[in-house]
Structures are given as C-alpha cells and as structure tokens.
C-alpha cells in the first residue's frame, strides 16, 4: 500500500509540474486521495478522519461538472448555499491546503506577477494564484461578507469578474442595533433571491428548515464538545482541535456536520473514562501536568513546528476560532435569524466585544496563558493585540503576540518565533510551578 508520505511527495511533485488542474479534477485521483488519507494519515480521532472524508467529498462535488458551486468568504452563513441546493467552496481554505502541500509560494508569485500586492493577505493572494492556474472549481456565483475581513470581498469581486459570474456581498454594519439588523436582513433576503436566479429553483420553506435544522443540531453537538473541554480541558488539544475550524467555516447547514460532532462527543467521552470521573466534573485523577493555553486566530498551515515545540511544556486547550457565539437559528424568520448570527460575532464592532469573549474563554477553560498568532495582512485580528495585551495584563494573564504568516513561509521567521516562544514558556512554567 502506498504510504501517506510517499503519496504526498508524489502529489507535491505533480503540482509543481503544473498538473494541478488535471489531477484535482480527476475522479480516479480523488478516489485515491481519499483512500490514502483514510488509511494512512495519522488520525488520532476517528472524527478527524470523517471530517477529512467530508471535506474531500464536498471538494469533489464542487469540481463535478453540472453541480452549482458557490464560492463563499470566511464567516459567510453557508446555510444559504445549502438551502439553495448549492455546494459552498472556500478559496481561502484552498489556500491553506496549498500551503500544507508546500505549493503556496508558487501561487503567491503567480498572483503578484499580475498585480496582486504582496502587502495583502496571503490567503487571498494564494487563492488568486490558484485561480489563475485553474486549480479551483468553476463558480456559478460568488457570495461574500464584509464583516471581519475587507480583503476577501475585494479578491472575490476580482475573481467574479474573471469568471463572469454574479457577485453578491453582504455589507455588514459594525454595530448591533435594530437598524443594523434590519439593514442586513434585507441584504440576506436578496442573497436568497440571487441564489434562486442562478439555480432556477425556488428555495422553499422546507429547504430552509432542513438547512437550519442541520445547523442547529451541529451547534448543539459542538456545544457538547465545548462543555467537555471546559470540564476536562486536556481532552482535545491543538493542532488537532484547530482543524475543526473547517467545519465552522463550511459545515453549518450540512447534516453531516452534526454527525461528525456527535462522533467527536462520543470519542472524547470514551477517551476520558480512564482518566476522569465523569460523574464529578472537574475532578481529575492526577494533577494538572502543564499550563493551559488559549490560542487566538489561526496557525501557519505549512508547518507544525510551533506546536511540536510547545508540546510537552504546555497544552493548547482551546482556540478562539472554535468559539461558538451565535444563537439558534429560527426557520420562521430565516433572514433576520441569519442577520443576528452574523452580528453576534465578538470580532465585529469595538475591540471590547472581543476582549469580553476572550475573558470568558479564559475563565471557562482554566487558561494560564494566551498566544495570539498575528497573521500578516489580517488587520482585523492583529490590529487589536495592544488592547488585548493591556486587558489581559490587568487580569494577570500572560500574553504572547507571535507575528508570522499562515500561508507564506517567507513571512515566517522560525528562529525569532522559537526564541520568543521559549522565553514565554519559561516564564509560564515558572509562574505555574510557583502557584502549584
């Protein structure tokens, strides 16, 4: 049987030879790719394998001719796409995958050669380079949102023009007022109408109820995961936990997401049986071995070195990007309900909203220190680090701001990051030992 490392090496070789489009759109290749990941990848949890299969199936469906595929930006409510019978696809996630296979630098250069500024977010530049090289599925339309990210709508508008498809953007206000909700509600209703024009079919109330029911069920199961992590923080740590960001971006509205989260709940409970007394939450058989960390924003997708360096000295027990912040969806008021979901994001509006959410995470997950990965080009996240550091200092919680890039290895200084991480971990260990 072909090993995962050998398969990855062969894939990287073929991609570098410019065979990306032919390979990615090959049915035989997708089948082999899925089997190799399922059989050979180092899945610590069955859930991760199921999520990988889901991602591969969604990607394969988006590449299939005749299937209406809609490109969406991160944080866009994909319940709309699923209700419309369309397959959502994220160019930003595709950039992360390309980085994981060591091909991002080539795509970034391609994008910059036609005018994409190197000052912009590498997720977007890489996606632009991938589109130039026909690595992405053909979109039937593009849906984007301005909240949390200004770069994605600008990129997708350019690519919509290139593909000559409709471009729809939700202009999300920064406030949470009734006026803002009404303004956004009208736009979401228009987004539903745009999907109907593209697919040629009416989105029925039954379609909405199915999509919202799938989303609400997934929400409930993810909250169960979060409760287990609150009571027993080390049960699920990063980088494995950060991989579930994929489902938070593209999974809500699809019934398989709830099944995957349900499996995760079962696996975590089984994992806990030998170490914890599940009938007495928080009562650990044995002492807390390492300090607990909260991870803010994303991570570099081309390397796990940072996490390998942390392992054994601290545990990343929760991640900001996995924080569930929105109320259940109401199928009887679908447009208003989705508007409320969007407007409830703690990263939207004053930095105080994000600070309060982070404080809540610190208390819920027994956090000893906070690490913020400031991805170059992501102004909405990195721009608030001074206020975060100041607020956490008042709480007595150590804070580390690591500056780098999630997609571009050229924007990642391994030596500098290791030096800063070492200093932070030494300080954290010293504080932890003194308290315990």
CSV table of C-alpha atoms in Angstrom, one decimal:
chain,number,residue,atom,x,y,z
A,1,UNK,CA,0.0,0.0,0.0
A,2,UNK,CA,1.2,3.5,-0.8
A,3,UNK,CA,2.3,5.4,2.3
A,4,UNK,CA,0.9,8.8,3.1
A,5,UNK,CA,4.4,10.4,3.0
A,6,UNK,CA,5.1,8.8,-0.4
A,7,UNK,CA,1.7,9.9,-1.8
A,8,UNK,CA,2.2,13.5,-0.5
A,9,UNK,CA,5.7,13.6,-2.1
A,10,UNK,CA,4.3,12.5,-5.4
A,11,UNK,CA,1.4,14.9,-5.2
A,12,UNK,CA,3.8,17.8,-4.5
A,13,UNK,CA,5.9,16.8,-7.5
A,14,UNK,CA,2.9,16.7,-9.8
A,15,UNK,CA,1.6,20.0,-8.6
A,16,UNK,CA,4.9,21.7,-9.1
A,17,UNK,CA,4.9,20.4,-12.7
A,18,UNK,CA,1.8,22.3,-13.4
A,19,UNK,CA,-0.6,19.3,-13.5
A,20,UNK,CA,-2.8,20.6,-10.7
A,21,UNK,CA,-6.0,21.1,-12.7
A,22,UNK,CA,-5.9,17.7,-14.4
A,23,UNK,CA,-5.1,16.0,-11.1
A,24,UNK,CA,-7.6,17.7,-8.9
A,25,UNK,CA,-10.4,17.2,-11.4
A,26,UNK,CA,-9.7,13.5,-12.0
A,27,UNK,CA,-12.2,11.2,-10.4
A,28,UNK,CA,-9.6,8.4,-10.1
A,29,UNK,CA,-7.2,10.8,-8.3
A,30,UNK,CA,-9.9,12.0,-5.9
A,31,UNK,CA,-10.8,8.4,-5.0
A,32,UNK,CA,-7.1,7.5,-4.4
A,33,UNK,CA,-6.5,10.7,-2.5
A,34,UNK,CA,-9.5,9.9,-0.2
A,35,UNK,CA,-8.3,6.3,0.4
A,36,UNK,CA,-4.8,7.3,1.2
A,37,UNK,CA,-5.9,9.9,3.7
A,38,UNK,CA,-8.4,7.5,5.3
A,39,UNK,CA,-5.9,4.6,5.5
A,40,UNK,CA,-2.6,6.2,6.0
A,41,UNK,CA,-3.0,9.6,7.7
A,42,UNK,CA,-2.1,9.7,11.4
A,43,UNK,CA,-5.7,10.3,12.6
A,44,UNK,CA,-5.7,10.3,16.4
A,45,UNK,CA,-9.5,10.5,16.3
A,46,UNK,CA,-12.0,8.8,14.0
A,47,UNK,CA,-13.8,12.1,13.9
A,48,UNK,CA,-10.8,13.8,12.1
A,49,UNK,CA,-10.9,11.0,9.5
A,50,UNK,CA,-14.7,11.6,9.0
A,51,UNK,CA,-14.2,15.3,8.7
A,52,UNK,CA,-11.4,14.8,6.1
A,53,UNK,CA,-13.7,12.5,4.1
A,54,UNK,CA,-16.4,15.1,4.3
A,55,UNK,CA,-14.1,17.8,3.1
A,56,UNK,CA,-12.9,15.7,0.2
A,57,UNK,CA,-16.5,14.8,-0.8
A,58,UNK,CA,-17.5,18.5,-0.7
A,59,UNK,CA,-14.5,19.4,-2.8
A,60,UNK,CA,-15.1,16.6,-5.3
A,61,UNK,CA,-18.8,17.7,-5.6
A,62,UNK,CA,-17.7,21.3,-6.3
A,63,UNK,CA,-15.4,20.1,-9.1
A,64,UNK,CA,-18.0,18.0,-10.7
A,65,UNK,CA,-19.5,19.4,-13.9
A,66,UNK,CA,-23.1,20.3,-13.7
A,67,UNK,CA,-23.1,20.9,-9.9
A,68,UNK,CA,-23.9,24.5,-9.0
A,69,UNK,CA,-20.9,25.6,-6.9
A,70,UNK,CA,-20.9,28.9,-4.9
A,71,UNK,CA,-17.7,30.4,-3.7
A,72,UNK,CA,-18.1,32.0,-0.2
A,73,UNK,CA,-15.8,34.0,2.1
A,74,UNK,CA,-14.9,33.0,5.6
A,75,UNK,CA,-17.7,33.7,8.1
A,76,UNK,CA,-20.4,33.9,5.4
A,77,UNK,CA,-23.5,32.0,6.5
A,78,UNK,CA,-23.4,28.9,4.3
A,79,UNK,CA,-26.8,27.8,5.4
A,80,UNK,CA,-27.9,30.0,2.5
A,81,UNK,CA,-25.9,27.9,0.0
A,82,UNK,CA,-27.2,24.6,1.4
A,83,UNK,CA,-30.8,25.7,1.4
A,84,UNK,CA,-30.4,26.7,-2.2
A,85,UNK,CA,-29.0,23.3,-3.1
A,86,UNK,CA,-25.6,24.6,-4.0
A,87,UNK,CA,-22.2,23.4,-2.9
A,88,UNK,CA,-20.2,26.0,-1.0
A,89,UNK,CA,-16.5,26.3,-1.7
A,90,UNK,CA,-13.9,28.4,0.1
A,91,UNK,CA,-10.9,29.7,-1.9
A,92,UNK,CA,-9.3,30.8,1.5
A,93,UNK,CA,-9.4,27.2,2.8
A,94,UNK,CA,-8.0,26.0,-0.5
A,95,UNK,CA,-5.0,28.4,0.1
A,96,UNK,CA,-4.4,26.7,3.5
A,97,UNK,CA,-4.4,23.3,1.8
A,98,UNK,CA,-2.0,24.5,-0.8
A,99,UNK,CA,0.3,25.8,1.9
A,100,UNK,CA,0.1,22.4,3.6
A,101,UNK,CA,1.4,20.8,0.4
A,102,UNK,CA,4.2,23.2,0.1
A,103,UNK,CA,2.9,24.9,-3.1
A,104,UNK,CA,1.8,28.2,-1.8
A,105,UNK,CA,4.9,30.2,-2.7
A,106,UNK,CA,4.5,29.4,-6.4
A,107,UNK,CA,0.8,30.5,-6.3
A,108,UNK,CA,1.8,33.7,-4.4
A,109,UNK,CA,4.4,34.6,-7.1
A,110,UNK,CA,1.8,33.9,-9.8
A,111,UNK,CA,-0.6,36.3,-8.2
A,112,UNK,CA,1.9,39.0,-7.6
A,113,UNK,CA,3.1,38.8,-11.2
A,114,UNK,CA,-0.3,40.0,-12.4
A,115,UNK,CA,-0.7,42.8,-9.9
A,116,UNK,CA,-1.8,41.3,-6.5
A,117,UNK,CA,0.1,43.4,-3.9
A,118,UNK,CA,2.5,41.5,-1.6
A,119,UNK,CA,1.2,43.7,1.2
A,120,UNK,CA,-2.2,41.9,1.1
A,121,UNK,CA,-3.3,38.8,2.9
A,122,UNK,CA,-1.5,35.6,1.6
A,123,UNK,CA,-4.8,33.6,1.9
A,124,UNK,CA,-6.2,35.9,-0.8
A,125,UNK,CA,-3.1,36.2,-3.0
A,126,UNK,CA,-2.6,32.4,-2.9
A,127,UNK,CA,-6.3,31.9,-3.9
A,128,UNK,CA,-5.7,34.4,-6.8
A,129,UNK,CA,-2.7,32.4,-8.0
A,130,UNK,CA,-4.6,29.1,-7.8
A,131,UNK,CA,-7.4,30.6,-9.8
A,132,UNK,CA,-5.0,31.8,-12.5
A,133,UNK,CA,-3.7,28.3,-12.8
A,134,UNK,CA,-7.2,26.7,-12.9
A,135,UNK,CA,-6.9,24.8,-9.6
A,136,UNK,CA,-10.3,26.0,-8.4
A,137,UNK,CA,-13.7,24.7,-9.4
A,138,UNK,CA,-15.8,26.9,-11.7
A,139,UNK,CA,-18.2,29.0,-9.6
A,140,UNK,CA,-21.9,29.5,-10.6
A,141,UNK,CA,-21.9,32.6,-8.4
A,142,UNK,CA,-19.9,34.2,-5.5
A,143,UNK,CA,-21.2,35.2,-2.1
A,144,UNK,CA,-19.1,37.3,0.3
A,145,UNK,CA,-19.4,39.2,3.5
A,146,UNK,CA,-17.6,42.3,4.7
A,147,UNK,CA,-17.6,41.5,8.4
A,148,UNK,CA,-14.2,40.8,9.9
A,149,UNK,CA,-12.4,40.9,6.6
A,150,UNK,CA,-12.1,43.5,3.9
A,151,UNK,CA,-9.7,41.6,1.7
A,152,UNK,CA,-11.9,38.6,0.9
A,153,UNK,CA,-14.7,40.6,-0.7
A,154,UNK,CA,-12.2,42.5,-2.8
A,155,UNK,CA,-10.5,39.3,-4.0
A,156,UNK,CA,-13.8,37.6,-4.8
A,157,UNK,CA,-15.0,40.6,-6.7
A,158,UNK,CA,-12.0,40.4,-8.9
A,159,UNK,CA,-12.4,36.7,-9.4
A,160,UNK,CA,-16.2,37.1,-10.1
A,161,UNK,CA,-15.3,39.4,-12.9
A,162,UNK,CA,-12.7,37.0,-14.2
A,163,UNK,CA,-15.3,34.2,-14.3
A,164,UNK,CA,-18.1,36.5,-15.4
A,165,UNK,CA,-20.5,35.4,-12.6
A,166,UNK,CA,-22.7,37.2,-10.2
A,167,UNK,CA,-21.0,38.7,-7.2
A,168,UNK,CA,-23.2,39.3,-4.1
A,169,UNK,CA,-21.7,40.9,-0.9
A,170,UNK,CA,-23.3,41.4,2.5
A,171,UNK,CA,-22.4,44.9,3.7
A,172,UNK,CA,-22.3,44.2,7.4
A,173,UNK,CA,-22.6,47.1,9.8
A,174,UNK,CA,-20.2,47.3,12.8
A,175,UNK,CA,-22.9,47.8,15.3
A,176,UNK,CA,-25.6,45.5,16.8
A,177,UNK,CA,-28.5,47.9,16.7
A,178,UNK,CA,-32.0,47.1,15.4
A,179,UNK,CA,-31.3,49.4,12.4
A,180,UNK,CA,-28.2,47.3,11.6
A,181,UNK,CA,-30.2,44.1,11.9
A,182,UNK,CA,-32.9,45.4,9.6
A,183,UNK,CA,-30.3,46.6,7.0
A,184,UNK,CA,-28.5,43.2,7.0
A,185,UNK,CA,-31.8,41.3,6.9
A,186,UNK,CA,-32.8,42.9,3.7
A,187,UNK,CA,-29.5,42.0,2.1
A,188,UNK,CA,-29.7,38.4,3.2
A,189,UNK,CA,-33.2,38.1,1.6
A,190,UNK,CA,-31.6,39.5,-1.6
A,191,UNK,CA,-28.9,36.8,-1.4
A,192,UNK,CA,-31.5,34.1,-1.2
A,193,UNK,CA,-33.2,35.6,-4.3
A,194,UNK,CA,-29.8,35.7,-6.2
A,195,UNK,CA,-29.3,32.0,-5.5
A,196,UNK,CA,-32.7,31.3,-6.9
A,197,UNK,CA,-31.9,33.1,-10.1
A,198,UNK,CA,-28.7,31.1,-10.6
A,199,UNK,CA,-30.2,27.7,-9.8
A,200,UNK,CA,-33.6,28.3,-11.4
A,201,UNK,CA,-35.5,26.9,-8.5
A,202,UNK,CA,-37.4,28.4,-5.6
A,203,UNK,CA,-36.0,28.0,-2.1
A,204,UNK,CA,-38.9,26.5,-0.2
A,205,UNK,CA,-39.6,26.8,3.5
A,206,UNK,CA,-38.8,23.1,3.7
A,207,UNK,CA,-35.3,23.8,2.2
A,208,UNK,CA,-34.7,26.4,4.8
A,209,UNK,CA,-36.0,24.2,7.6
A,210,UNK,CA,-33.6,21.4,6.6
A,211,UNK,CA,-30.6,23.7,6.4
A,212,UNK,CA,-31.4,25.4,9.7
A,213,UNK,CA,-32.2,22.1,11.5
A,214,UNK,CA,-28.8,20.8,10.3
A,215,UNK,CA,-27.1,23.9,11.5
A,216,UNK,CA,-28.9,23.9,14.9
A,217,UNK,CA,-28.2,20.3,15.5
A,218,UNK,CA,-24.5,20.8,14.7
A,219,UNK,CA,-24.5,23.8,17.0
A,220,UNK,CA,-25.9,21.7,19.9
A,221,UNK,CA,-23.3,19.0,19.4
A,222,UNK,CA,-20.4,21.4,19.2
A,223,UNK,CA,-21.6,23.0,22.5
A,224,UNK,CA,-21.4,19.5,24.0
A,225,UNK,CA,-17.8,19.3,22.8
A,226,UNK,CA,-17.1,22.6,24.4
A,227,UNK,CA,-18.7,21.6,27.7
A,228,UNK,CA,-16.4,18.5,27.8
A,229,UNK,CA,-13.4,20.7,27.1
A,230,UNK,CA,-14.4,23.1,29.9
A,231,UNK,CA,-14.7,20.4,32.5
A,232,UNK,CA,-11.7,18.4,31.3
A,233,UNK,CA,-9.5,20.9,29.2
A,234,UNK,CA,-6.8,18.5,28.0
A,235,UNK,CA,-9.3,16.1,26.4
A,236,UNK,CA,-8.9,17.8,23.0
A,237,UNK,CA,-5.8,20.0,22.3
A,238,UNK,CA,-4.4,21.8,19.2
A,239,UNK,CA,-3.3,21.5,16.5
A,240,UNK,CA,-5.9,18.7,16.1
A,241,UNK,CA,-8.7,20.9,17.6
A,242,UNK,CA,-7.9,23.8,15.2
A,243,UNK,CA,-8.7,21.5,12.2
A,244,UNK,CA,-12.4,21.8,13.2
A,245,UNK,CA,-12.3,25.4,12.1
A,246,UNK,CA,-13.0,23.9,8.6
A,247,UNK,CA,-16.5,22.8,9.7
A,248,UNK,CA,-17.1,26.2,11.4
A,249,UNK,CA,-16.4,27.8,8.0
A,250,UNK,CA,-18.1,25.4,5.6
A,251,UNK,CA,-20.1,22.8,7.6
A,252,UNK,CA,-23.1,24.6,9.1
A,253,UNK,CA,-26.2,23.8,7.1
A,254,UNK,CA,-25.0,20.3,6.1
A,255,UNK,CA,-26.4,17.4,8.1
A,256,UNK,CA,-23.1,15.5,8.1
A,257,UNK,CA,-21.5,18.2,10.3
A,258,UNK,CA,-23.8,17.3,13.3
A,259,UNK,CA,-22.9,13.6,12.8
A,260,UNK,CA,-19.2,14.4,12.8
A,261,UNK,CA,-19.6,16.5,16.0
A,262,UNK,CA,-21.7,13.7,17.6
A,263,UNK,CA,-19.0,11.2,16.9
A,264,UNK,CA,-16.5,13.6,18.5
A,265,UNK,CA,-18.6,13.8,21.6
A,266,UNK,CA,-18.6,10.0,21.9
A,267,UNK,CA,-14.9,9.7,21.2
A,268,UNK,CA,-14.0,12.4,23.8
A,269,UNK,CA,-16.2,10.7,26.5
A,270,UNK,CA,-14.6,7.4,25.8
A,271,UNK,CA,-11.1,9.0,26.0
A,272,UNK,CA,-12.0,10.5,29.3
A,273,UNK,CA,-13.3,7.3,31.0
A,274,UNK,CA,-9.8,6.1,32.1
A,275,UNK,CA,-8.6,9.5,33.4
A,276,UNK,CA,-11.5,11.4,34.8
A,277,UNK,CA,-14.6,10.8,37.0
A,278,UNK,CA,-17.3,11.9,34.5
A,279,UNK,CA,-19.9,12.0,37.3
A,280,UNK,CA,-17.9,14.7,39.1
A,281,UNK,CA,-16.9,17.3,36.5
A,282,UNK,CA,-13.5,18.8,37.1
A,283,UNK,CA,-12.3,16.1,39.4
A,284,UNK,CA,-9.1,14.9,37.8
A,285,UNK,CA,-7.4,11.6,38.6
A,286,UNK,CA,-3.9,13.1,38.9
A,287,UNK,CA,-2.6,16.6,38.9
A,288,UNK,CA,-2.6,19.1,36.1
A,289,UNK,CA,0.7,18.5,34.4
A,290,UNK,CA,1.2,21.6,32.2
A,291,UNK,CA,-0.1,25.1,31.9
A,292,UNK,CA,-3.2,25.6,29.7
A,293,UNK,CA,-3.0,27.9,26.7
A,294,UNK,CA,-5.7,29.7,24.7
A,295,UNK,CA,-4.8,30.1,21.0
A,296,UNK,CA,-6.1,33.3,19.2
A,297,UNK,CA,-6.6,33.4,15.5
A,298,UNK,CA,-5.3,30.8,13.1
A,299,UNK,CA,-1.9,29.0,12.6
A,300,UNK,CA,0.7,28.5,9.9
A,301,UNK,CA,-0.5,25.7,7.6
A,302,UNK,CA,2.9,24.9,6.1
A,303,UNK,CA,4.5,23.8,9.4
A,304,UNK,CA,3.6,22.2,12.7
A,305,UNK,CA,6.9,23.1,14.2
A,306,UNK,CA,5.5,25.7,16.5
A,307,UNK,CA,3.1,23.2,18.1
A,308,UNK,CA,5.7,20.5,18.3
A,309,UNK,CA,7.9,23.0,20.2
A,310,UNK,CA,5.0,23.7,22.7
A,311,UNK,CA,4.1,20.0,23.2
A,312,UNK,CA,5.1,18.6,26.5
A,313,UNK,CA,5.5,22.0,28.1
A,314,UNK,CA,2.0,23.4,27.7
A,315,UNK,CA,-1.4,22.4,26.4
A,316,UNK,CA,-3.4,24.4,24.0
A,317,UNK,CA,-6.8,23.6,25.4
A,318,UNK,CA,-9.0,26.0,23.4
A,319,UNK,CA,-9.0,28.1,20.3
A,320,UNK,CA,-10.7,31.4,19.6
A,321,UNK,CA,-11.7,30.3,16.1
A,322,UNK,CA,-13.7,27.4,17.5
A,323,UNK,CA,-15.7,29.6,19.9
A,324,UNK,CA,-19.4,29.3,19.2
A,325,UNK,CA,-21.0,32.7,19.7
A,326,UNK,CA,-24.4,32.7,17.8
A,327,UNK,CA,-27.9,31.9,19.0
A,328,UNK,CA,-30.0,29.0,17.5
A,329,UNK,CA,-31.4,29.8,14.0
A,330,UNK,CA,-35.2,30.3,13.6
A,331,UNK,CA,-36.5,28.9,10.3
A,332,UNK,CA,-39.7,31.0,10.7
A,333,UNK,CA,-37.6,34.2,10.5
A,334,UNK,CA,-34.7,33.0,8.3
A,335,UNK,CA,-33.3,36.3,7.1
A,336,UNK,CA,-33.5,38.0,10.4
A,337,UNK,CA,-32.1,35.0,12.2
A,338,UNK,CA,-29.0,34.8,9.9
A,339,UNK,CA,-28.5,38.6,10.4
A,340,UNK,CA,-28.4,38.0,14.2
A,341,UNK,CA,-25.9,35.2,13.7
A,342,UNK,CA,-23.6,37.4,11.8
A,343,UNK,CA,-23.9,40.5,14.1
A,344,UNK,CA,-23.3,38.4,17.2
A,345,UNK,CA,-19.7,37.7,16.2
A,346,UNK,CA,-17.4,39.1,19.0
A,347,UNK,CA,-14.8,40.2,16.5
A,348,UNK,CA,-17.3,42.6,15.0
A,349,UNK,CA,-17.5,46.2,16.3
A,350,UNK,CA,-15.5,47.6,19.3
A,351,UNK,CA,-12.5,45.6,20.5
A,352,UNK,CA,-14.3,45.4,23.8
A,353,UNK,CA,-16.5,42.7,22.4
A,354,UNK,CA,-13.6,40.5,21.5
A,355,UNK,CA,-11.9,41.2,24.9
A,356,UNK,CA,-15.0,40.1,26.8
A,357,UNK,CA,-15.3,36.9,24.7
A,358,UNK,CA,-11.7,36.1,25.4
A,359,UNK,CA,-12.1,36.7,29.1
A,360,UNK,CA,-15.0,34.3,29.1
A,361,UNK,CA,-12.8,31.7,27.4
A,362,UNK,CA,-10.0,32.2,29.9
A,363,UNK,CA,-12.4,31.5,32.8
A,364,UNK,CA,-14.2,28.6,31.2
A,365,UNK,CA,-11.1,26.7,30.1
A,366,UNK,CA,-8.9,27.4,33.1
A,367,UNK,CA,-6.4,29.3,30.9
A,368,UNK,CA,-2.9,30.1,32.3
A,369,UNK,CA,-1.6,32.0,29.2
A,370,UNK,CA,-2.7,33.4,25.8
A,371,UNK,CA,-1.0,33.1,22.5
A,372,UNK,CA,-2.0,35.3,19.6
A,373,UNK,CA,-0.8,34.4,16.1
A,374,UNK,CA,-0.8,37.7,14.2
A,375,UNK,CA,-1.1,36.7,10.6
A,376,UNK,CA,0.4,39.2,8.3
A,377,UNK,CA,-2.3,41.0,6.3
A,378,UNK,CA,-5.1,40.2,8.7
A,379,UNK,CA,-5.6,43.7,10.2
A,380,UNK,CA,-8.9,42.9,11.9
A,381,UNK,CA,-7.2,40.4,14.2
A,382,UNK,CA,-3.6,41.7,14.6
A,383,UNK,CA,-4.8,45.3,15.0
A,384,UNK,CA,-6.2,44.6,18.4
A,385,UNK,CA,-3.3,43.0,20.1
A,386,UNK,CA,-2.2,46.0,22.1
A,387,UNK,CA,-5.6,46.3,23.7
A,388,UNK,CA,-5.7,42.6,24.3
A,389,UNK,CA,-2.3,42.6,26.0
A,390,UNK,CA,-3.3,45.5,28.2
A,391,UNK,CA,-6.6,43.9,29.2
A,392,UNK,CA,-5.0,40.5,30.0
A,393,UNK,CA,-2.3,42.2,31.9
A,394,UNK,CA,-4.9,43.6,34.2
A,395,UNK,CA,-6.3,40.1,34.7
A,396,UNK,CA,-2.8,38.8,35.4
A,397,UNK,CA,-2.8,36.5,32.4
A,398,UNK,CA,0.5,36.3,30.4
A,399,UNK,CA,0.1,37.2,26.7
A,400,UNK,CA,2.4,36.4,23.7
A,401,UNK,CA,2.0,38.0,20.3
A,402,UNK,CA,3.6,35.9,17.6
A,403,UNK,CA,3.9,37.6,14.2
A,404,UNK,CA,4.1,35.5,11.1
A,405,UNK,CA,2.1,34.2,8.2
A,406,UNK,CA,-0.4,31.3,7.8
A,407,UNK,CA,0.3,30.6,4.1
A,408,UNK,CA,3.6,32.2,3.1
A,409,UNK,CA,6.7,30.6,4.5
A,410,UNK,CA,8.7,33.7,3.6
A,411,UNK,CA,6.8,35.6,6.2
A,412,UNK,CA,7.6,33.2,9.0
A,413,UNK,CA,10.8,33.6,11.0
A,414,UNK,CA,11.4,30.2,12.7
A,415,UNK,CA,14.3,31.4,14.8
A,416,UNK,CA,12.7,34.5,16.0
A,417,UNK,CA,9.4,32.7,16.9
A,418,UNK,CA,11.2,29.9,18.7
A,419,UNK,CA,13.2,32.5,20.8
A,420,UNK,CA,10.0,34.3,21.8
A,421,UNK,CA,8.2,31.1,22.4
A,422,UNK,CA,11.0,29.8,24.6
A,423,UNK,CA,11.0,32.9,26.7
A,424,UNK,CA,7.2,32.8,27.1
A,425,UNK,CA,7.2,29.1,28.1
A,426,UNK,CA,9.9,29.6,30.6
A,427,UNK,CA,8.0,32.5,32.2
A,428,UNK,CA,4.8,30.5,32.1
A,429,UNK,CA,6.4,27.4,33.7
A,430,UNK,CA,8.0,29.5,36.4
A,431,UNK,CA,4.6,31.1,37.3
A,432,UNK,CA,2.8,27.7,37.1
A,433,UNK,CA,5.3,26.0,39.4
A,434,UNK,CA,5.1,28.8,41.9
A,435,UNK,CA,1.3,28.6,42.1
A,436,UNK,CA,1.1,24.8,42.1
